[in-house]
Tab-separated table of C-alpha atoms and ligand atoms in Angstrom:
chain	number	residue	atom	x	y	z
A	30	MET	CA	7.637	-18.886	0.939
A	31	GLN	CA	10.452	-20.795	-0.773
A	32	TYR	CA	11.165	-19.027	-4.087
A	33	TYR	CA	14.024	-21.212	-5.400
A	34	LYS	CA	12.933	-24.688	-6.472
A	35	ASP	CA	14.189	-27.961	-4.988
A	36	VAL	CA	17.003	-29.606	-6.951
A	37	LYS	CA	17.700	-33.192	-7.976
A	38	ILE	CA	21.158	-34.604	-7.264
A	39	GLY	CA	22.867	-35.953	-10.393
A	40	LYS	CA	21.288	-39.137	-11.753
A	41	SER	CA	20.054	-40.199	-8.311
A	42	ASP	CA	16.568	-39.781	-6.903
A	43	VAL	CA	17.831	-37.571	-4.060
A	44	THR	CA	16.276	-34.103	-3.961
A	45	SER	CA	17.066	-31.127	-1.761
A	46	THR	CA	16.253	-27.517	-1.189
A	47	PRO	CA	18.833	-25.376	-3.036
A	48	LEU	CA	20.009	-24.224	0.400
A	49	GLY	CA	21.645	-26.669	2.783
A	50	LEU	CA	23.524	-26.363	6.066
A	51	GLY	CA	27.300	-26.806	6.276
A	52	THR	CA	28.202	-28.384	9.600
A	53	ASN	CA	31.963	-28.242	9.944
A	54	ALA	CA	31.330	-25.963	12.948
A	55	VAL	CA	28.859	-28.447	14.473
A	56	GLY	CA	31.238	-30.551	16.538
A	57	GLY	CA	34.232	-29.611	14.385
A	58	TYR	CA	36.448	-28.911	17.399
A	59	ASN	CA	39.564	-29.661	15.333
A	60	LEU	CA	38.697	-26.775	12.958
A	61	PHE	CA	37.289	-24.030	15.182
A	62	PRO	CA	37.856	-22.976	18.811
A	63	ASN	CA	35.139	-22.658	21.485
A	64	LEU	CA	32.370	-24.694	19.880
A	65	ASN	CA	29.478	-25.797	22.044
A	66	ASP	CA	27.753	-29.161	21.453
A	67	ASP	CA	24.287	-28.002	22.542
A	68	THR	CA	24.492	-25.014	20.200
A	69	GLY	CA	25.600	-27.355	17.411
A	70	VAL	CA	22.527	-29.552	17.927
A	71	GLU	CA	20.278	-26.448	17.996
A	72	VAL	CA	21.882	-25.145	14.778
A	73	VAL	CA	20.953	-28.394	12.995
A	74	LYS	CA	17.403	-28.458	14.405
A	75	THR	CA	16.890	-24.792	13.462
A	76	ALA	CA	17.914	-25.582	9.888
A	77	LEU	CA	15.404	-28.448	9.649
A	78	ASP	CA	12.688	-26.385	11.365
A	79	ASN	CA	13.166	-23.597	8.815
A	80	GLY	CA	12.861	-25.600	5.637
A	81	ILE	CA	16.517	-26.467	4.983
A	82	LYS	CA	16.635	-30.051	3.711
A	83	LEU	CA	20.339	-30.885	3.295
A	84	LEU	CA	22.897	-31.339	6.090
A	85	ASP	CA	26.511	-31.456	4.881
A	86	THR	CA	28.945	-33.133	7.266
A	87	ALA	CA	32.076	-35.335	7.197
A	88	TYR	CA	33.914	-37.790	9.409
A	89	VAL	CA	36.842	-35.381	9.715
A	90	TYR	CA	34.694	-32.624	11.277
A	91	GLY	CA	35.523	-33.438	14.870
A	92	LEU	CA	36.641	-36.959	13.891
A	93	GLY	CA	33.087	-38.258	13.964
A	94	HIS	CA	31.715	-35.743	16.453
A	95	SER	CA	29.846	-33.661	13.862
A	96	GLU	CA	28.092	-36.818	12.651
A	97	GLU	CA	27.279	-37.795	16.260
A	98	LEU	CA	25.715	-34.392	17.006
A	99	ILE	CA	23.698	-34.574	13.790
A	100	GLY	CA	22.546	-38.054	14.835
A	101	LYS	CA	21.363	-36.543	18.117
A	102	ALA	CA	19.644	-33.576	16.408
A	103	ILE	CA	17.673	-35.602	13.835
A	104	LYS	CA	16.214	-38.183	16.247
A	105	ASP	CA	12.735	-36.635	16.324
A	106	TYR	CA	12.524	-35.677	12.641
A	107	ASP	CA	10.950	-37.637	9.803
A	108	ARG	CA	14.006	-39.130	8.072
A	109	SER	CA	12.330	-39.044	4.661
A	110	LYS	CA	11.987	-35.238	4.788
A	111	PHE	CA	15.683	-34.248	4.727
A	112	VAL	CA	18.964	-35.486	3.261
A	113	ILE	CA	22.326	-36.157	4.861
A	114	ALA	CA	25.558	-35.729	2.940
A	115	THR	CA	28.716	-37.004	4.600
A	116	LYS	CA	32.283	-37.730	3.520
A	117	GLY	CA	35.152	-40.032	4.290
A	118	ALA	CA	38.795	-40.602	3.323
A	119	HIS	CA	40.749	-39.530	6.410
A	120	ASP	CA	42.503	-42.522	7.956
A	121	PHE	CA	44.141	-42.067	11.372
A	122	SER	CA	44.826	-45.780	11.992
A	123	SER	CA	48.600	-45.301	11.651
A	124	GLY	CA	48.602	-42.576	14.311
A	125	HIS	CA	48.729	-39.730	11.814
A	126	GLU	CA	46.435	-38.448	9.074
A	127	VAL	CA	46.536	-40.336	5.763
A	128	ILE	CA	44.094	-39.900	2.866
A	129	ASN	CA	42.815	-43.352	1.993
A	130	ASN	CA	40.381	-44.262	-0.831
A	131	ASP	CA	40.897	-47.998	-0.577
A	132	PRO	CA	37.547	-49.774	-1.230
A	133	ALA	CA	37.699	-51.723	2.075
A	134	PHE	CA	38.500	-48.550	4.024
A	135	LEU	CA	35.669	-46.553	2.405
A	136	THR	CA	33.235	-49.416	3.065
A	137	LYS	CA	34.211	-49.419	6.753
A	138	GLN	CA	33.947	-45.615	6.906
A	139	VAL	CA	30.387	-45.707	5.545
A	140	ASP	CA	29.345	-48.288	8.162
A	141	GLU	CA	30.883	-46.174	10.931
A	142	SER	CA	29.211	-42.981	9.639
A	143	LEU	CA	25.844	-44.776	9.599
A	144	LYS	CA	26.311	-45.720	13.264
A	145	ARG	CA	27.356	-42.215	14.337
A	146	LEU	CA	24.466	-40.633	12.439
A	147	GLY	CA	22.018	-43.189	13.854
A	148	THR	CA	20.469	-43.813	10.466
A	149	ASP	CA	20.318	-46.750	8.074
A	150	TYR	CA	21.140	-44.831	4.894
A	151	ILE	CA	23.231	-41.865	3.818
A	152	ASP	CA	21.711	-39.797	1.007
A	153	ILE	CA	24.989	-38.522	-0.441
A	154	TYR	CA	28.391	-40.029	0.306
A	155	TYR	CA	31.489	-38.193	-0.905
A	156	ILE	CA	35.076	-39.360	-1.150
A	157	HIS	CA	36.392	-36.347	0.744
A	158	PHE	CA	39.835	-36.117	-0.904
A	159	PRO	CA	41.559	-38.220	-3.583
A	160	ASP	CA	44.479	-40.396	-2.487
A	161	ASP	CA	47.450	-40.988	-4.775
A	162	LYS	CA	47.295	-44.777	-4.983
A	163	THR	CA	43.736	-46.079	-5.432
A	164	PRO	CA	42.370	-46.149	-9.001
A	165	LYS	CA	39.491	-43.659	-8.779
A	166	ALA	CA	36.950	-45.897	-10.557
A	167	GLU	CA	37.707	-48.685	-8.027
A	168	ALA	CA	37.050	-46.338	-5.099
A	169	VAL	CA	33.770	-45.201	-6.671
A	170	GLY	CA	32.966	-48.841	-7.508
A	171	ALA	CA	33.042	-49.607	-3.776
A	172	LEU	CA	30.497	-46.831	-3.204
A	173	GLN	CA	28.347	-48.183	-6.039
A	174	LYS	CA	28.221	-51.553	-4.224
A	175	LEU	CA	27.095	-49.721	-1.070
A	176	ARG	CA	24.436	-47.963	-3.135
A	177	GLU	CA	23.208	-51.361	-4.386
A	178	GLN	CA	23.004	-52.488	-0.744
A	179	GLY	CA	20.862	-49.420	0.070
A	180	LYS	CA	23.437	-47.867	2.413
A	181	ILE	CA	23.959	-44.775	0.272
A	182	ARG	CA	21.750	-43.124	-2.366
A	183	ALA	CA	24.083	-40.853	-4.325
A	184	ILE	CA	27.835	-40.843	-4.946
A	185	GLY	CA	30.049	-37.782	-4.712
A	186	VAL	CA	33.676	-36.748	-4.896
A	187	SER	CA	35.233	-33.695	-3.303
A	188	ASN	CA	38.497	-31.864	-3.946
A	189	PHE	CA	39.118	-33.873	-7.133
A	190	SER	CA	40.678	-32.233	-10.212
A	191	LEU	CA	38.833	-32.466	-13.530
A	192	ASP	CA	41.037	-35.379	-14.647
A	193	GLN	CA	40.414	-37.156	-11.349
A	194	ILE	CA	36.648	-36.597	-11.699
A	195	LYS	CA	36.732	-38.093	-15.197
A	196	GLU	CA	38.619	-41.130	-13.903
A	197	ALA	CA	36.233	-41.489	-10.958
A	198	ASN	CA	33.241	-41.270	-13.300
A	199	ALA	CA	34.545	-43.873	-15.800
A	200	ASP	CA	31.435	-46.030	-15.180
A	201	GLY	CA	29.051	-43.057	-14.928
A	202	TYR	CA	28.378	-43.543	-11.198
A	203	VAL	CA	29.288	-40.053	-9.918
A	204	ASP	CA	26.259	-37.852	-9.098
A	205	ILE	CA	27.804	-34.848	-7.401
A	206	VAL	CA	31.030	-32.896	-6.947
A	207	GLU	CA	31.815	-30.648	-3.976
A	208	ASP	CA	34.625	-28.177	-4.366
A	209	GLN	CA	35.736	-24.792	-3.168
A	210	TYR	CA	33.871	-22.093	-5.065
A	211	SER	CA	32.517	-18.710	-4.111
A	212	LEU	CA	32.215	-15.204	-5.485
A	213	LEU	CA	35.851	-14.914	-4.366
A	214	HIS	CA	36.898	-18.167	-6.111
A	215	GLN	CA	34.969	-18.131	-9.350
A	216	ASP	CA	37.745	-19.502	-11.500
A	217	ASP	CA	37.937	-22.735	-9.507
A	218	MET	CA	35.014	-24.464	-11.208
A	219	ALA	CA	35.077	-22.874	-14.682
A	220	GLU	CA	37.238	-25.661	-16.068
A	221	MET	CA	35.126	-28.534	-14.786
A	222	MET	CA	31.612	-27.148	-15.385
A	223	PRO	CA	31.164	-28.270	-19.039
A	224	TYR	CA	32.114	-31.854	-18.073
A	225	LEU	CA	29.768	-31.829	-15.054
A	226	LYS	CA	26.853	-30.593	-17.164
A	227	GLU	CA	27.446	-33.097	-19.983
A	228	ASN	CA	27.495	-35.922	-17.454
A	229	ASN	CA	24.568	-34.789	-15.290
A	230	ILE	CA	26.760	-34.272	-12.224
A	231	SER	CA	25.570	-31.706	-9.667
A	232	PHE	CA	27.910	-29.119	-8.186
A	233	VAL	CA	28.043	-27.985	-4.546
A	234	PRO	CA	30.368	-25.096	-3.668
A	235	TYR	CA	32.027	-25.062	-0.280
A	236	PHE	CA	33.066	-21.924	1.660
A	237	PRO	CA	30.185	-20.074	-0.096
A	238	LEU	CA	30.346	-17.211	2.418
A	239	ALA	CA	34.161	-17.248	2.293
A	240	SER	CA	34.069	-18.303	5.953
A	241	GLY	CA	31.921	-15.313	6.958
A	242	LEU	CA	33.699	-12.645	4.885
A	243	LEU	CA	30.830	-12.509	2.362
A	244	THR	CA	28.299	-11.728	5.099
A	245	GLY	CA	29.552	-8.134	5.099
A	246	LYS	CA	30.346	-8.134	8.832
A	247	TYR	CA	34.110	-7.503	8.570
A	248	ASP	CA	36.177	-4.414	8.000
A	249	LYS	CA	39.926	-3.952	7.567
A	250	THR	CA	40.617	-4.379	11.288
A	251	ALA	CA	39.518	-8.070	11.397
A	252	THR	CA	41.969	-10.557	12.953
A	253	PHE	CA	41.605	-14.230	13.983
A	254	PRO	CA	43.272	-16.423	16.628
A	255	LYS	CA	45.900	-18.894	15.361
A	256	ASP	CA	43.667	-21.958	15.920
A	257	ASP	CA	40.927	-20.468	13.677
A	258	ILE	CA	41.401	-21.614	10.054
A	259	ARG	CA	40.681	-18.066	8.828
A	260	SER	CA	44.008	-16.869	10.239
A	261	SER	CA	45.760	-18.684	7.367
A	262	MET	CA	43.261	-18.052	4.546
A	263	ASP	CA	44.318	-15.946	1.545
A	264	ASP	CA	40.894	-14.297	1.392
A	265	PHE	CA	41.651	-12.536	4.675
A	266	LYS	CA	45.075	-11.363	3.435
A	267	GLU	CA	45.957	-8.464	1.137
A	268	PRO	CA	45.293	-7.665	-1.623
A	269	ARG	CA	42.297	-10.041	-1.728
A	270	PHE	CA	40.851	-8.860	1.585
A	271	SER	CA	40.511	-5.176	0.538
A	272	LYS	CA	39.187	-6.151	-2.902
A	273	ALA	CA	36.563	-8.360	-1.243
A	274	LEU	CA	35.498	-5.561	1.133
A	275	GLU	CA	35.133	-3.171	-1.857
A	276	ALA	CA	32.943	-5.695	-3.696
A	277	ILE	CA	30.801	-6.349	-0.605
A	278	ASP	CA	30.135	-2.607	-0.229
A	279	LYS	CA	28.598	-2.673	-3.712
A	280	VAL	CA	26.203	-5.432	-2.602
A	281	ARG	CA	24.855	-3.475	0.396
A	282	GLY	CA	22.459	-1.400	-1.747
A	283	ILE	CA	21.044	-4.557	-3.355
A	284	ALA	CA	20.514	-6.070	0.078
A	285	SER	CA	18.627	-3.009	1.285
A	286	ASN	CA	16.351	-3.107	-1.820
A	287	HIS	CA	15.064	-6.399	-0.364
A	288	ASN	CA	15.226	-5.401	3.323
A	289	ALA	CA	17.737	-8.224	3.440
A	290	THR	CA	21.245	-8.809	4.758
A	291	VAL	CA	24.339	-9.081	2.576
A	292	SER	CA	24.552	-12.823	3.320
A	293	GLN	CA	20.944	-13.335	2.195
A	294	VAL	CA	21.383	-11.716	-1.233
A	295	ILE	CA	24.742	-13.425	-1.722
A	296	LEU	CA	23.075	-16.792	-0.962
A	297	ALA	CA	20.233	-15.874	-3.352
A	298	TRP	CA	22.909	-15.234	-6.021
A	299	TYR	CA	24.160	-18.825	-5.593
A	300	MET	CA	20.629	-20.233	-5.728
A	301	LYS	CA	19.909	-18.346	-8.944
A	302	ASN	CA	23.208	-19.473	-10.494
A	303	PRO	CA	22.330	-22.313	-12.917
A	304	ASP	CA	25.712	-24.018	-12.389
A	305	ILE	CA	25.078	-24.538	-8.676
A	306	SER	CA	22.972	-27.278	-7.155
A	307	VAL	CA	22.914	-26.751	-3.367
A	308	VAL	CA	24.652	-23.937	-1.492
A	309	ILE	CA	25.735	-25.013	2.010
A	310	PRO	CA	26.631	-22.053	4.233
A	311	GLY	CA	27.996	-23.056	7.608
A	312	ALA	CA	26.778	-21.547	10.874
A	313	LYS	CA	28.006	-21.337	14.449
A	314	LYS	CA	24.891	-19.696	15.855
A	315	VAL	CA	21.170	-20.363	15.630
A	316	ASP	CA	20.548	-16.760	14.485
A	317	GLN	CA	22.869	-17.242	11.505
A	318	VAL	CA	20.821	-20.245	10.344
A	319	LEU	CA	17.590	-18.278	10.750
A	320	VAL	CA	18.971	-15.401	8.670
A	321	ASN	CA	20.434	-17.678	6.001
A	322	SER	CA	17.309	-19.826	5.666
A	323	ARG	CA	15.296	-16.685	4.695
A	324	ALA	CA	17.517	-16.309	1.604
A	325	MET	CA	15.330	-18.973	-0.040
A	326	GLU	CA	12.519	-16.369	-0.055
A	327	ILE	CA	14.402	-13.576	-1.870
A	328	PRO	CA	13.752	-13.400	-5.630
A	329	LEU	CA	16.841	-11.756	-7.112
A	330	PRO	CA	16.054	-10.003	-10.429
A	331	ASP	CA	18.447	-10.629	-13.351
A	332	LYS	CA	19.780	-7.060	-13.095
A	333	GLU	CA	20.788	-7.486	-9.455
A	334	TYR	CA	22.192	-10.957	-10.118
A	335	GLN	CA	24.407	-9.396	-12.794
A	336	ALA	CA	25.334	-6.454	-10.550
A	337	ILE	CA	26.581	-8.863	-7.853
A	338	ASP	CA	28.476	-10.800	-10.509
A	339	ASP	CA	30.078	-7.568	-11.778
A	340	ALA	CA	30.990	-6.393	-8.265
A	341	PHE	CA	33.236	-9.453	-7.883
A	342	SER	CA	34.820	-9.315	-11.350
A	343	TYR	CA	38.299	-8.939	-9.784
A	344	PHE	CA	37.952	-12.541	-8.592
A	345	LYS	CA	37.111	-14.054	-11.981
A	346	VAL	CA	40.725	-14.897	-12.746
A	347	ALA	CA	43.080	-16.609	-10.334
A	348	LYS	CA	44.434	-13.955	-7.985
A	349	LYS	CA	45.864	-15.427	-4.813
B	11	LIG	P1	31.129	-20.580	4.920
B	11	LIG	O1	29.848	-21.221	4.680
B	11	LIG	O2	31.776	-19.837	3.823
B	11	LIG	O3	31.016	-19.591	6.181
B	11	LIG	C1	30.339	-20.002	7.327
B	11	LIG	C2	30.664	-19.112	8.500
B	11	LIG	O4	30.242	-17.773	8.235
B	11	LIG	C3	29.902	-19.525	9.754
B	11	LIG	O5	30.558	-20.557	10.440
B	11	LIG	C4	29.883	-18.221	10.544
B	11	LIG	O6	31.172	-18.039	11.120
B	11	LIG	C5	29.685	-17.189	9.431
B	11	LIG	N1	28.259	-16.935	9.123
B	11	LIG	C6	27.371	-17.776	8.513
B	11	LIG	N2	26.174	-17.185	8.359
B	11	LIG	C7	26.289	-15.951	8.879
B	11	LIG	C8	25.398	-14.845	9.002
B	11	LIG	N3	24.144	-14.924	8.561
B	11	LIG	N4	25.863	-13.715	9.588
B	11	LIG	C9	27.119	-13.622	10.026
B	11	LIG	N5	28.028	-14.634	9.947
B	11	LIG	C10	27.614	-15.791	9.369
B	11	LIG	O7	32.242	-21.587	5.447
B	11	LIG	P2	32.199	-23.075	5.976
B	11	LIG	O8	31.094	-23.315	6.943
B	11	LIG	O9	33.565	-23.411	6.421
B	11	LIG	O10	31.858	-23.909	4.642
B	11	LIG	C11	30.546	-24.331	4.370
B	11	LIG	C12	30.442	-25.812	4.486
B	11	LIG	O11	31.152	-26.421	3.406
B	11	LIG	C13	31.089	-26.412	5.735
B	11	LIG	O12	30.311	-26.238	6.888
B	11	LIG	C14	31.270	-27.834	5.307
B	11	LIG	O13	30.056	-28.535	5.479
B	11	LIG	C15	31.615	-27.683	3.820
B	11	LIG	N6	33.070	-27.766	3.536
B	11	LIG	C16	33.497	-28.797	2.749
B	11	LIG	C17	34.836	-28.928	2.453
B	11	LIG	C18	35.289	-30.096	1.607
B	11	LIG	O14	36.506	-30.361	1.565
B	11	LIG	N7	34.398	-30.775	0.948
B	11	LIG	C19	35.766	-27.987	2.916
B	11	LIG	C20	35.285	-26.931	3.681
B	11	LIG	C21	33.939	-26.817	3.978
B	11	LIG	P3	31.493	-16.973	12.282
B	11	LIG	O15	30.334	-16.883	13.193
B	11	LIG	O16	32.742	-17.492	12.933
B	11	LIG	O17	31.790	-15.701	11.560
């Protein structure tokens, strides 16, 4: 039974389970090697079949392919029972990657995402990254027009600094912010949280499992191929890697108190955290989704919540 309550997204009428599915590995062939489309579709269906209501995707995951696979997966599901979050800003029209927040470009991106997803509305649309030329309130204004047309239901920004969020939210239209945050990156949102709360803006952390590290499955011998984004991540380099492994060892006892896995109690920690709206772990395998979905059933007592928090205290100040 779902223990953690559904959440409302910002000032919109979008609601979700506090656990979503991150889908950068569903069709995200430009980010991860050896992905399989059929598995990607099954991963999405497994999430929906096991009570997960939010699917987090983006144009840039496979340059539209993640959205296409989600479109394929959701065909037989009641569209009113789950929410789709997608993102746009990557413009390849010049032959190389440019971040573009121009209102006309974002409007076109939304129409193209709708087609790929095979749906007539997007529940949450994020500007994926800020560009350095478009006034932020103008970019968000374009999304507000799309909301008025019924094409999107909630407006988000991702990878924006606090000042950029304030500029984007000048007219009060922003409902949600998605940014990197995890037990290994706790400092990243501390600065923006008071503003988000005052303005009723929800927060979604990305890389919540630190790309698998916080599942407890790695030891010091872990290595990754060059075309896997983890090969260049600081979390998998010293001294952060050893400090993370030490902290994870402290969580193992808490996991066994619940007959749970490390990933399940870590995900429960995010769901209990009042600053967090929806946690969106990614998955490459159906079994991972099944395991992660069960985290919604694990009531984490205050004492264990605090013990997990304490285990990761090394990561509370910026240490890269
Ligand atoms: P993550 O959630 O921190 O880690 C997910 C990875 O951990 C999976 O792909 C899988 O990788 C492993 N894993 C997941 N559950 C597991 C389990 N139960 N047992 C063992 N391993 C497990 O990282 P992420 O998927 O990169 O990030 C989450 C989501 O955030 C993305 O999917 C995407 O939707 C979003 N995101 C957004 C932005 C942005 O700019 N807005 C940036 C990055 C990500 P392996 O099987 O390879 O170990």
